[in-house]
Structure formats: structure tokens, C-alpha cells
Amino acid sequence: MRIPFSKPGTTISNKTGSWKAFRPEIDAKKCVKCAICHNFCPEGIMGNPTKIPEIDFEYCKGCAICEVECPVKAIKMVREPLKEK
């Protein structure tokens, strides 16, 4: 009997879908463009590290690592808006 398993993938092949409950929002006035969020993001969805990051929400899992690691608290996790069915 074979046990089913999923193969690991990359962000490119694994979109988040509709299950994410929270997403990061960046306060541009607080952001010092240190790239810590970019470096710590396990999905690699924080854009250009030399500017205020642009977030690719299609792949963001809402893990909050960026919020925890931000040294100036420029990132806050906010509830994802409910999608109508």
C-alpha cells in the first residue's frame, strides 16, 4: 500500500488560495527599508528590498513572520476581508 504525500513546492507553484485569515500591511511612514521582512519571509513574497516592500498577496500565507521581525514595527497583520461566495 502506498501512502499518499505531497511534494514540496515553491511559492511559484503554491498560491495561497482563499484560506488565509490575516495579511500584512506596511506603514510606509515607519518603514526604514531595512529588508529584514524580505530576508525572513519564508515564501519570498516581499518585493524589492531597497524600497518599501510590495507584497504578493497571491502567495502570502499570513504567517506574520514579517511583523514579528520588523525592528520598527512598520508591519501589522490585519484580518483578510471575507470573500463573498
PDB file of C-alpha atoms in Angstrom:
ATOM      1  CA  MET A   1       0.000   0.000   0.000  1.00  0.00           C
ATOM      2  CA  ARG A   2       1.369   3.412  -0.975  1.00  0.00           C
ATOM      3  CA  ILE A   3       0.981   6.302   1.410  1.00  0.00           C
ATOM      4  CA  PRO A   4      -0.023   9.498  -0.391  1.00  0.00           C
ATOM      5  CA  PHE A   5       2.162  12.519   0.145  1.00  0.00           C
ATOM      6  CA  SER A   6       2.596  15.928  -1.349  1.00  0.00           C
ATOM      7  CA  LYS A   7       5.818  17.040  -2.907  1.00  0.00           C
ATOM      8  CA  PRO A   8       7.404  20.221  -1.609  1.00  0.00           C
ATOM      9  CA  GLY A   9       6.942  23.176  -3.871  1.00  0.00           C
ATOM     10  CA  THR A  10       7.971  26.731  -4.263  1.00  0.00           C
ATOM     11  CA  THR A  11       5.961  29.868  -3.889  1.00  0.00           C
ATOM     12  CA  ILE A  12       5.632  29.981  -7.660  1.00  0.00           C
ATOM     13  CA  SER A  13       3.684  26.716  -7.683  1.00  0.00           C
ATOM     14  CA  ASN A  14       1.704  27.107  -4.452  1.00  0.00           C
ATOM     15  CA  LYS A  15      -0.731  30.007  -4.427  1.00  0.00           C
ATOM     16  CA  THR A  16      -2.369  30.622  -1.082  1.00  0.00           C
ATOM     17  CA  GLY A  17      -5.968  30.389  -2.202  1.00  0.00           C
ATOM     18  CA  SER A  18      -8.806  31.618  -0.029  1.00  0.00           C
ATOM     19  CA  TRP A  19      -7.861  30.113   3.350  1.00  0.00           C
ATOM     20  CA  LYS A  20      -5.581  32.911   4.600  1.00  0.00           C
ATOM     21  CA  ALA A  21      -7.098  34.751   7.613  1.00  0.00           C
ATOM     22  CA  PHE A  22      -4.582  37.608   8.003  1.00  0.00           C
ATOM     23  CA  ARG A  23      -2.329  39.612   5.747  1.00  0.00           C
ATOM     24  CA  PRO A  24       0.459  42.122   6.352  1.00  0.00           C
ATOM     25  CA  GLU A  25       0.039  45.856   5.873  1.00  0.00           C
ATOM     26  CA  ILE A  26       3.087  48.107   5.807  1.00  0.00           C
ATOM     27  CA  ASP A  27       3.093  51.618   7.280  1.00  0.00           C
ATOM     28  CA  ALA A  28       5.204  53.492   4.715  1.00  0.00           C
ATOM     29  CA  LYS A  29       5.931  56.280   7.207  1.00  0.00           C
ATOM     30  CA  LYS A  30       7.550  53.840   9.654  1.00  0.00           C
ATOM     31  CA  CYS A  31       9.349  51.584   7.157  1.00  0.00           C
ATOM     32  CA  VAL A  32      13.128  52.166   7.095  1.00  0.00           C
ATOM     33  CA  LYS A  33      13.693  49.867   4.075  1.00  0.00           C
ATOM     34  CA  CYS A  34      15.992  47.571   6.052  1.00  0.00           C
ATOM     35  CA  ALA A  35      14.927  44.451   4.073  1.00  0.00           C
ATOM     36  CA  ILE A  36      14.536  42.318   7.203  1.00  0.00           C
ATOM     37  CA  CYS A  37      10.987  41.377   6.160  1.00  0.00           C
ATOM     38  CA  HIS A  38      12.299  40.441   2.721  1.00  0.00           C
ATOM     39  CA  ASN A  39      15.070  38.295   4.213  1.00  0.00           C
ATOM     40  CA  PHE A  40      12.886  36.471   6.749  1.00  0.00           C
ATOM     41  CA  CYS A  41       9.813  35.812   4.580  1.00  0.00           C
ATOM     42  CA  PRO A  42       9.670  32.030   4.016  1.00  0.00           C
ATOM     43  CA  GLU A  43       7.600  32.499   0.852  1.00  0.00           C
ATOM     44  CA  GLY A  44       9.751  35.248  -0.682  1.00  0.00           C
ATOM     45  CA  ILE A  45       6.734  37.473  -1.331  1.00  0.00           C
ATOM     46  CA  MET A  46       8.175  40.748  -0.062  1.00  0.00           C
ATOM     47  CA  GLY A  47       9.215  42.691  -3.160  1.00  0.00           C
ATOM     48  CA  ASN A  48      12.195  44.975  -3.782  1.00  0.00           C
ATOM     49  CA  PRO A  49      14.209  45.156  -0.543  1.00  0.00           C
ATOM     50  CA  THR A  50      15.607  48.611  -1.337  1.00  0.00           C
ATOM     51  CA  LYS A  51      12.146  50.198  -1.328  1.00  0.00           C
ATOM     52  CA  ILE A  52       9.007  49.877   0.747  1.00  0.00           C
ATOM     53  CA  PRO A  53       8.166  46.228   0.032  1.00  0.00           C
ATOM     54  CA  GLU A  54       5.376  45.340  -2.344  1.00  0.00           C
ATOM     55  CA  ILE A  55       3.591  42.224  -1.121  1.00  0.00           C
ATOM     56  CA  ASP A  56       2.427  39.482  -3.468  1.00  0.00           C
ATOM     57  CA  PHE A  57      -0.824  38.556  -1.726  1.00  0.00           C
ATOM     58  CA  GLU A  58      -1.485  35.619  -4.073  1.00  0.00           C
ATOM     59  CA  TYR A  59       1.345  33.753  -2.358  1.00  0.00           C
ATOM     60  CA  CYS A  60       1.424  35.300   1.135  1.00  0.00           C
ATOM     61  CA  LYS A  61       0.390  32.700   3.728  1.00  0.00           C
ATOM     62  CA  GLY A  62      -0.263  35.220   6.523  1.00  0.00           C
ATOM     63  CA  CYS A  63       2.348  33.675   8.827  1.00  0.00           C
ATOM     64  CA  ALA A  64       3.241  37.033  10.489  1.00  0.00           C
ATOM     65  CA  ILE A  65       6.994  36.410  10.491  1.00  0.00           C
ATOM     66  CA  CYS A  66       7.462  39.778   8.779  1.00  0.00           C
ATOM     67  CA  GLU A  67       5.502  41.522  11.540  1.00  0.00           C
ATOM     68  CA  VAL A  68       7.492  39.801  14.290  1.00  0.00           C
ATOM     69  CA  GLU A  69      10.880  40.549  12.705  1.00  0.00           C
ATOM     70  CA  CYS A  70      10.266  44.191  11.713  1.00  0.00           C
ATOM     71  CA  PRO A  71      12.544  46.257  14.002  1.00  0.00           C
ATOM     72  CA  VAL A  72      10.435  49.426  13.711  1.00  0.00           C
ATOM     73  CA  LYS A  73       7.007  47.734  13.909  1.00  0.00           C
ATOM     74  CA  ALA A  74       6.026  49.033  10.458  1.00  0.00           C
ATOM     75  CA  ILE A  75       4.133  45.831   9.619  1.00  0.00           C
ATOM     76  CA  LYS A  76       0.808  44.892  11.157  1.00  0.00           C
ATOM     77  CA  MET A  77      -1.260  41.820  10.404  1.00  0.00           C
ATOM     78  CA  VAL A  78      -4.857  42.682   9.558  1.00  0.00           C
ATOM     79  CA  ARG A  79      -7.808  40.386   9.058  1.00  0.00           C
ATOM     80  CA  GLU A  80      -8.301  39.338   5.457  1.00  0.00           C
ATOM     81  CA  PRO A  81     -11.610  40.666   4.108  1.00  0.00           C
ATOM     82  CA  LEU A  82     -14.275  37.984   3.807  1.00  0.00           C
ATOM     83  CA  LYS A  83     -14.923  36.945   0.239  1.00  0.00           C
ATOM     84  CA  GLU A  84     -18.484  36.572  -0.906  1.00  0.00           C
ATOM     85  CA  LYS A  85     -19.413  33.149  -2.229  1.00  0.00           C
TER      86      LYS A  85
END
